[in-house]
CSV table of C-alpha atoms in Angstrom, one decimal:
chain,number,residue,atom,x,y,z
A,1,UNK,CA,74.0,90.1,139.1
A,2,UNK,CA,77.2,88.9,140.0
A,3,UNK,CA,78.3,85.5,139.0
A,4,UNK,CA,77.4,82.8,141.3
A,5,UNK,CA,80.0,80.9,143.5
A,6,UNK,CA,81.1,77.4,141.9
A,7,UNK,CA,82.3,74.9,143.9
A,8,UNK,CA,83.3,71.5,141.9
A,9,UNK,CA,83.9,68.3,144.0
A,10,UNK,CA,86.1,65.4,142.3
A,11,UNK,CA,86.3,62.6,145.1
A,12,UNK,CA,89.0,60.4,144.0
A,13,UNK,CA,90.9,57.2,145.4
A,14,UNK,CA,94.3,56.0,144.3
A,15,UNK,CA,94.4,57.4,140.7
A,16,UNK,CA,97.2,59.7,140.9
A,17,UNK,CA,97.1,59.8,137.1
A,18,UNK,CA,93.2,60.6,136.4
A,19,UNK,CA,93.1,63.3,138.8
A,20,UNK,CA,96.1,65.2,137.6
A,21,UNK,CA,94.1,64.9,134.4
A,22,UNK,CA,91.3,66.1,136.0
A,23,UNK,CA,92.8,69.2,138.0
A,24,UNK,CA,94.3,70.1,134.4
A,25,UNK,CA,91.3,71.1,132.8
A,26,UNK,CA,89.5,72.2,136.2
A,27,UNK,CA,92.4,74.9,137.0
A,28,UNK,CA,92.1,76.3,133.3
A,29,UNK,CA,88.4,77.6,132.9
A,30,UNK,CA,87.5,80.7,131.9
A,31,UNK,CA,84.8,80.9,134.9
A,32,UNK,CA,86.2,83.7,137.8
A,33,UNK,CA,84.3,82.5,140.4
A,34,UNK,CA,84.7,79.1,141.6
A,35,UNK,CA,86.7,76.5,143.6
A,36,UNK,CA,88.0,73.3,143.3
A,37,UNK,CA,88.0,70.6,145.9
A,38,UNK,CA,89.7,67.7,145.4
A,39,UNK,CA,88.2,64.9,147.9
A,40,UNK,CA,91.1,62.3,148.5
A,41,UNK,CA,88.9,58.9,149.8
A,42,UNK,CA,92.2,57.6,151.6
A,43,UNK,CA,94.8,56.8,148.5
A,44,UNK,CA,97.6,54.9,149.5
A,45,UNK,CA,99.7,55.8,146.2
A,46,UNK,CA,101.1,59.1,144.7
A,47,UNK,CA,97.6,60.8,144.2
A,48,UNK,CA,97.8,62.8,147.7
A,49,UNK,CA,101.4,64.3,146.3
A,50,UNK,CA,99.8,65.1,143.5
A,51,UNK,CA,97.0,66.9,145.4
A,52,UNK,CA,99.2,68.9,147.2
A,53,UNK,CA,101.3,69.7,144.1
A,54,UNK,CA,98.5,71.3,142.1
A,55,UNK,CA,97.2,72.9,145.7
A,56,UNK,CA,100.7,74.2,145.9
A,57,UNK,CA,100.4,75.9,142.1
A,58,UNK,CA,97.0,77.0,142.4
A,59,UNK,CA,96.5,77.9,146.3
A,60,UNK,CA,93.3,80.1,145.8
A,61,UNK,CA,91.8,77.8,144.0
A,62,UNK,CA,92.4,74.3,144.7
A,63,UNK,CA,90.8,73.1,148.3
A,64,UNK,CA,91.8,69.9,148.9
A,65,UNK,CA,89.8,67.7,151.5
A,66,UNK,CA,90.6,64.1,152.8
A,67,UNK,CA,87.6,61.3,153.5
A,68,UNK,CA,89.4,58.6,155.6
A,69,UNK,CA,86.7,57.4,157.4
A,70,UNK,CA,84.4,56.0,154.7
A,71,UNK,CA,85.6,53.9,151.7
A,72,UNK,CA,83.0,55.5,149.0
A,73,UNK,CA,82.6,57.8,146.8
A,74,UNK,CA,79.8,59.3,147.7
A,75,UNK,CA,81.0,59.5,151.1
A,76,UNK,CA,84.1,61.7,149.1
A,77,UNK,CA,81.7,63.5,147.4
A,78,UNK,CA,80.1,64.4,151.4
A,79,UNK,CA,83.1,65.6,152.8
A,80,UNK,CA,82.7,68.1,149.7
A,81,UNK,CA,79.9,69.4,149.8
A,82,UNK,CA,80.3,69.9,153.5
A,83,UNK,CA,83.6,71.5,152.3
A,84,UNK,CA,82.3,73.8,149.7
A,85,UNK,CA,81.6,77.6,149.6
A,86,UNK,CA,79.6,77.8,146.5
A,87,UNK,CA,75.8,78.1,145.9
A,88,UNK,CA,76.4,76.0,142.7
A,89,UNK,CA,78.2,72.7,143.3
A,90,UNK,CA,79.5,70.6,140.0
A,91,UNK,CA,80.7,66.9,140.5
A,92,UNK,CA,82.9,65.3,138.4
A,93,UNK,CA,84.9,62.2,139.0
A,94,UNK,CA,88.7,61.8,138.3
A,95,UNK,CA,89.8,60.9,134.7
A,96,UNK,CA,87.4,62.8,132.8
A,97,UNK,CA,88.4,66.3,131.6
A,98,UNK,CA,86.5,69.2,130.3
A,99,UNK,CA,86.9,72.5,128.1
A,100,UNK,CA,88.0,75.5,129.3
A,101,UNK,CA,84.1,76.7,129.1
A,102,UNK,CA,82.8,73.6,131.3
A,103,UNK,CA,82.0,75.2,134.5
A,104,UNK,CA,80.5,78.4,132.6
A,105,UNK,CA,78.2,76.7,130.5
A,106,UNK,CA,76.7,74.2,133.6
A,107,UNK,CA,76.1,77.5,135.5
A,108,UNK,CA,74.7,79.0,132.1
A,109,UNK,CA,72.5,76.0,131.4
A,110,UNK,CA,71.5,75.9,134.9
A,111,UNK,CA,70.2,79.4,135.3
A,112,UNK,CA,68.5,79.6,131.7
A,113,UNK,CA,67.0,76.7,132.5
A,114,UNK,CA,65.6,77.7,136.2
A,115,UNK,CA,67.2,73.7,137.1
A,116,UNK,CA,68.2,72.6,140.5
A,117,UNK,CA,69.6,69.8,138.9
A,118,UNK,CA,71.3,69.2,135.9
A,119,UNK,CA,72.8,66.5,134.0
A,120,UNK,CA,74.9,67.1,130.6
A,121,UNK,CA,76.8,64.8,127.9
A,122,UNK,CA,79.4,62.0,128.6
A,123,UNK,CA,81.5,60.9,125.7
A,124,UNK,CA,83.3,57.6,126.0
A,125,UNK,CA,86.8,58.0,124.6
A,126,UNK,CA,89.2,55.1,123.6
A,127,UNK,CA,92.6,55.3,124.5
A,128,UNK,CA,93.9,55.1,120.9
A,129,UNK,CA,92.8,55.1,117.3
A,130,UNK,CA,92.8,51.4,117.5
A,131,UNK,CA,90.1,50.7,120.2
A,132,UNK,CA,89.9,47.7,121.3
A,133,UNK,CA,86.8,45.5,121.7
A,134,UNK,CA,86.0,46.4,125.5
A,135,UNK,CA,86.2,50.0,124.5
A,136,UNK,CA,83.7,50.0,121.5
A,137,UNK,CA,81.5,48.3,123.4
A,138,UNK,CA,81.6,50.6,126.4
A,139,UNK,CA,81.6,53.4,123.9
A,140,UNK,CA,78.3,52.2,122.5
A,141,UNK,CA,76.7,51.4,125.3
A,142,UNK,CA,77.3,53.4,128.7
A,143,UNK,CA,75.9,57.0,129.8
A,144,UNK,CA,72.5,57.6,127.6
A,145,UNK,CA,72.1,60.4,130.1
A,146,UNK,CA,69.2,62.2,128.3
A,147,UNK,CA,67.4,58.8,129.1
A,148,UNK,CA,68.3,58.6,132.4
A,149,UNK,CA,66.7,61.9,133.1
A,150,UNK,CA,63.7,61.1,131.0
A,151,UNK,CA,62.6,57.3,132.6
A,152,UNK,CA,64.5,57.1,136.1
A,153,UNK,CA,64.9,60.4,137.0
A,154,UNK,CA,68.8,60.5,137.6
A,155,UNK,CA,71.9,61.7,136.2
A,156,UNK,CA,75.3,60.6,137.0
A,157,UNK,CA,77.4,62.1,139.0
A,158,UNK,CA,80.4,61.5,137.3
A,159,UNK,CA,78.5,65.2,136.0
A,160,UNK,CA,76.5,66.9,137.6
A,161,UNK,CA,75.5,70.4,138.7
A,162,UNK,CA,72.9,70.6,141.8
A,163,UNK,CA,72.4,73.7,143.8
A,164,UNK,CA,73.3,73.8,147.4
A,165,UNK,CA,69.5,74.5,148.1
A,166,UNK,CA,68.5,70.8,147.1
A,167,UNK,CA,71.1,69.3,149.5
A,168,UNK,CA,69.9,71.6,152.2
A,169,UNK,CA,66.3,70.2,152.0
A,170,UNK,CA,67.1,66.5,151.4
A,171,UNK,CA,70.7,65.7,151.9
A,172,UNK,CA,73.8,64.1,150.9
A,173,UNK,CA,74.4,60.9,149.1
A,174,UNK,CA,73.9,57.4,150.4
A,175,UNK,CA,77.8,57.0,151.6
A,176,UNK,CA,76.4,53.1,152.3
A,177,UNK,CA,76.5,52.5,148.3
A,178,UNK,CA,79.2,51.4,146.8
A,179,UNK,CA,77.3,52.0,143.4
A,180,UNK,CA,73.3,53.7,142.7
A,181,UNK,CA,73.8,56.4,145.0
A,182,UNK,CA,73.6,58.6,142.1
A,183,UNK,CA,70.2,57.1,141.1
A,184,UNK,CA,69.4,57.3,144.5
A,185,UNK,CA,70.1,60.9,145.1
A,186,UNK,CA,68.2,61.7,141.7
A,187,UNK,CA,65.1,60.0,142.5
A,188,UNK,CA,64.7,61.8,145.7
A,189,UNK,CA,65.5,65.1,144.1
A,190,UNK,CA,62.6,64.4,142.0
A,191,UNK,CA,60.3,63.6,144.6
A,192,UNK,CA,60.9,66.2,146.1
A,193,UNK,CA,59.7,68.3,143.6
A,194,UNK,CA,63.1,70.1,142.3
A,195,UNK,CA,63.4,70.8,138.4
A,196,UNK,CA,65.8,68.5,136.6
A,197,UNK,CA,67.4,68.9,133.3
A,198,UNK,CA,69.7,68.1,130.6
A,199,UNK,CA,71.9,70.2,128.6
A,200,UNK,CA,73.1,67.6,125.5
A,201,UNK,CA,75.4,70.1,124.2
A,202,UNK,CA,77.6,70.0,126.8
A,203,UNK,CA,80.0,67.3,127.0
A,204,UNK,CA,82.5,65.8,129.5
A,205,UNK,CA,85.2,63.2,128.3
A,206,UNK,CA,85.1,59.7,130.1
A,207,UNK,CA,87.9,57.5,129.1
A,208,UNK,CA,86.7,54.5,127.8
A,209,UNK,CA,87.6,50.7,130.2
A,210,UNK,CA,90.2,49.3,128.0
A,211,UNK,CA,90.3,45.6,129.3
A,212,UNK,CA,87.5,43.0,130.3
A,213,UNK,CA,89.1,43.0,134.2
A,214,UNK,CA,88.0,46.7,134.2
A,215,UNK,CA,84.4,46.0,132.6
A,216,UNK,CA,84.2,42.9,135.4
A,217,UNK,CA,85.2,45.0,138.2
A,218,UNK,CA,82.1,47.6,137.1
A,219,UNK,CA,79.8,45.2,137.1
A,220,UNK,CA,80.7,43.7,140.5
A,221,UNK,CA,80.3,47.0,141.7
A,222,UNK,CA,76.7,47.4,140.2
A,223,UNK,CA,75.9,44.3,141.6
A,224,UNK,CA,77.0,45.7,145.1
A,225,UNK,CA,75.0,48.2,144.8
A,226,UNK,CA,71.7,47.0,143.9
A,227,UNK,CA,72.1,44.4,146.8
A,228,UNK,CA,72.6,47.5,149.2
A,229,UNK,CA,70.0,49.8,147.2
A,230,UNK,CA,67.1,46.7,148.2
A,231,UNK,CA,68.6,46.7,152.0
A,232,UNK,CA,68.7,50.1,152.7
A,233,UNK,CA,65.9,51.4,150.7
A,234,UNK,CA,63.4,48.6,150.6
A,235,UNK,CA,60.8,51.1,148.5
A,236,UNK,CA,63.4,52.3,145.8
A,237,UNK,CA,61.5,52.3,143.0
A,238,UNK,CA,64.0,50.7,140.2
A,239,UNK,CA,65.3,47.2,142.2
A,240,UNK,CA,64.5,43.9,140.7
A,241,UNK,CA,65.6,41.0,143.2
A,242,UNK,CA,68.7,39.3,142.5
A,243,UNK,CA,66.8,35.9,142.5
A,244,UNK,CA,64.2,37.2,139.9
A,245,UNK,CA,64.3,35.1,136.9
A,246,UNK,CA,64.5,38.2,134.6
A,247,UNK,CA,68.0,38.9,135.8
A,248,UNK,CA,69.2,35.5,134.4
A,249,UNK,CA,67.4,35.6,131.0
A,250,UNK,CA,69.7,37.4,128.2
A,251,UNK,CA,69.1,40.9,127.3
A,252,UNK,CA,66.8,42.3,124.7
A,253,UNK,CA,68.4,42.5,121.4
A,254,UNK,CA,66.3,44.9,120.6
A,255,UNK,CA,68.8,47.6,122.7
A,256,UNK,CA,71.6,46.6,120.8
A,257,UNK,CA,69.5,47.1,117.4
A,258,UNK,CA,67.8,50.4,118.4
A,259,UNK,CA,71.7,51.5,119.4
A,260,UNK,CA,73.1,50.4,116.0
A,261,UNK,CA,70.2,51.0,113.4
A,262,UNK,CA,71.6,52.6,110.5
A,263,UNK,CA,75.4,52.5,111.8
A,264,UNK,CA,78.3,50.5,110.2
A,265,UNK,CA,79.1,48.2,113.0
A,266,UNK,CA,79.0,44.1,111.4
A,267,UNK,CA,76.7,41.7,112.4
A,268,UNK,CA,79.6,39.6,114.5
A,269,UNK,CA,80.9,42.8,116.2
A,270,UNK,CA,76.9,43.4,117.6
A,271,UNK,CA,76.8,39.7,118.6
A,272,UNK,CA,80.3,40.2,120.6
A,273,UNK,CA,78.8,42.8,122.5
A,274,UNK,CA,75.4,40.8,122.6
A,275,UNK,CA,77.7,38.2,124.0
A,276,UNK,CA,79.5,40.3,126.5
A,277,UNK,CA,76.6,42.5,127.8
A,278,UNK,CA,75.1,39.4,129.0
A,279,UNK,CA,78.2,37.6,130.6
A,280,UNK,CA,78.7,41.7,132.8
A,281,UNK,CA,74.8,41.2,133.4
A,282,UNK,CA,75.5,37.6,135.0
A,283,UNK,CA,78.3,39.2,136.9
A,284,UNK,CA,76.2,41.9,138.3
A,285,UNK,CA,73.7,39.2,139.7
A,286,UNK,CA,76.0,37.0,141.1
A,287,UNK,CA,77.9,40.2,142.9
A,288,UNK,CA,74.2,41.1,144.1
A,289,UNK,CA,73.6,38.0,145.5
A,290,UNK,CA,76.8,37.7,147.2
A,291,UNK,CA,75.7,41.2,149.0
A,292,UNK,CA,72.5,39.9,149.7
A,293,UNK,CA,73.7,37.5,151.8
A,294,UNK,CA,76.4,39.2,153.5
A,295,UNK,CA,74.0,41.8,154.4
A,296,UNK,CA,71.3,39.5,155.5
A,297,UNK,CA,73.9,38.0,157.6
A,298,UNK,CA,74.8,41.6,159.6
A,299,UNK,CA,77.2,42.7,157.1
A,300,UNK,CA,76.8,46.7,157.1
């Protein structure tokens, strides 16, 4: 049988830096059959240049595609799919890089497996030997993918392999979220009855957010997108209203615990991410109900 056709959508927007990382690990797989199409979500910096630059060197593989009409990245990640050739399409998000057997082994895992949908490792990388506190904590805490797939159903799409037939019978993403679309998409793959999976020994590399504005800017987004998860899909399965008193009461420290059991981390470094896990949580609610009212008001 031959090899299935591949395409691999990274939507990006004014990271000229993390897609050039990207596209650098994308361009050298050992895979024959697949394309790469760069989804540029209306940068107004360097990143189209350096679209163009790596279309220019790699012309039979590289595909670029622009999404100007829709500031989201799963409206990006649209304008892909609608782009793509392949039968197999991979989504990974610029800044994160892969070995050279990435796009083999998702196509591998996904065919052993019989999956239409398939989720695989992200490791949080630190910028440096010395990571700094934001980083630890983002590296401790941020894509338990495996669980994900086991309770809600979802994997991220900062990787992620889906067949083209899943899209065919339920459709794109939800380009109105700013943030949950992927949970979103995942849950209605499930319900509509397509295998999911996770391969654990594969692994993408997510560099970790080095800086509390970075963390603070996540969790605004978050909070966006609950707020537009409960408007736009009143049933979705996994949204707790803003004004419900369980998103103002700290976090279990039980998480933290179950995370750490066993580990070498000190009792004040698990109390500074105690600390800070519940200031991003207050974030998120406030940026939800901020979105809550706007789109109560006609916002859309």
């Amino acid at each position: 049988m031959p090899a299935p056709r591949v395409s691999t959508v990274v939507p990006v927007y004014n990271d000229p830096g993390g897609i050039e990382t990207t596209l650098d690990s994308l361009t050298e797989q050992t895979y024959e059959n697949y394309e790469i199409i760069p989804v540029d979500n209306n940068s107004t910096d360097r990143t189209p240049d350096v679209i163009r630059r790596w279309e220019s060197a790699y012309p039979d593989r590289v595909v670029p595609a622009e999404e100007t009409a829709v500031q989201s990245s799963y409206a990006a990640r649209n304008t892909g799919i609608e782009r793509a050739s392949g039968e197999i399409l991979l989504f990974i998000d610029a800044d994160i890089w892969v070995e050279e057997t990435w796009i083999s082994e998702m196509v591998s895992a996904l065919e052993s497996r019989d999956c239409d949908y398939l989720g695989c490792n992200v490791e949080i990388v630190p910028n440096s030997d010395s990571a700094s506190l934001w980083e630890r904590y983002e590296r401790a805490l941020s894509f338990p993918v495996e669980t994900y797939l086991e309770r809600k159903h979802f994997a991220p799409t900062c990787a992620l392999a889906v067949r083209r037939a899943v899209f065919d019978e339920i459709g794109p993403f939800d380009e109105q979220l700013v943030s949950g679309g992927d949970k979103e998409f995942g849950q209605r793959v499930h319900r509509a009855g397509f295998k999911q999976g996770y391969a654990g020994s594969i692994t993408v590399s997510h560099p970790a957010r080095d800086s509390f504005a970075a963390l603070r800017s996540k969790a605004r987004r978050i909070g966006r997108g609950r707020a537009q998860l409960r408007h736009y899909h009143p049933a979705f399965s996994d949204y707790v209203h803003p004004l419900h008193p369980v998103r103002f009461l700290p976090p279990s420290p039980l998480r933290l615990y179950r995370r750490y059991s066993g580990t070498a981390v000190s009792a004040p470094e698990m109390l500074s991410y105690y600390i800070l896990e519940y200031g991003l949580k207050l974030i998120q609610t406030t940026s939800s109900l901020r979105e809550t009212v706007a789109l109560t008001r006609g916002r859309s």
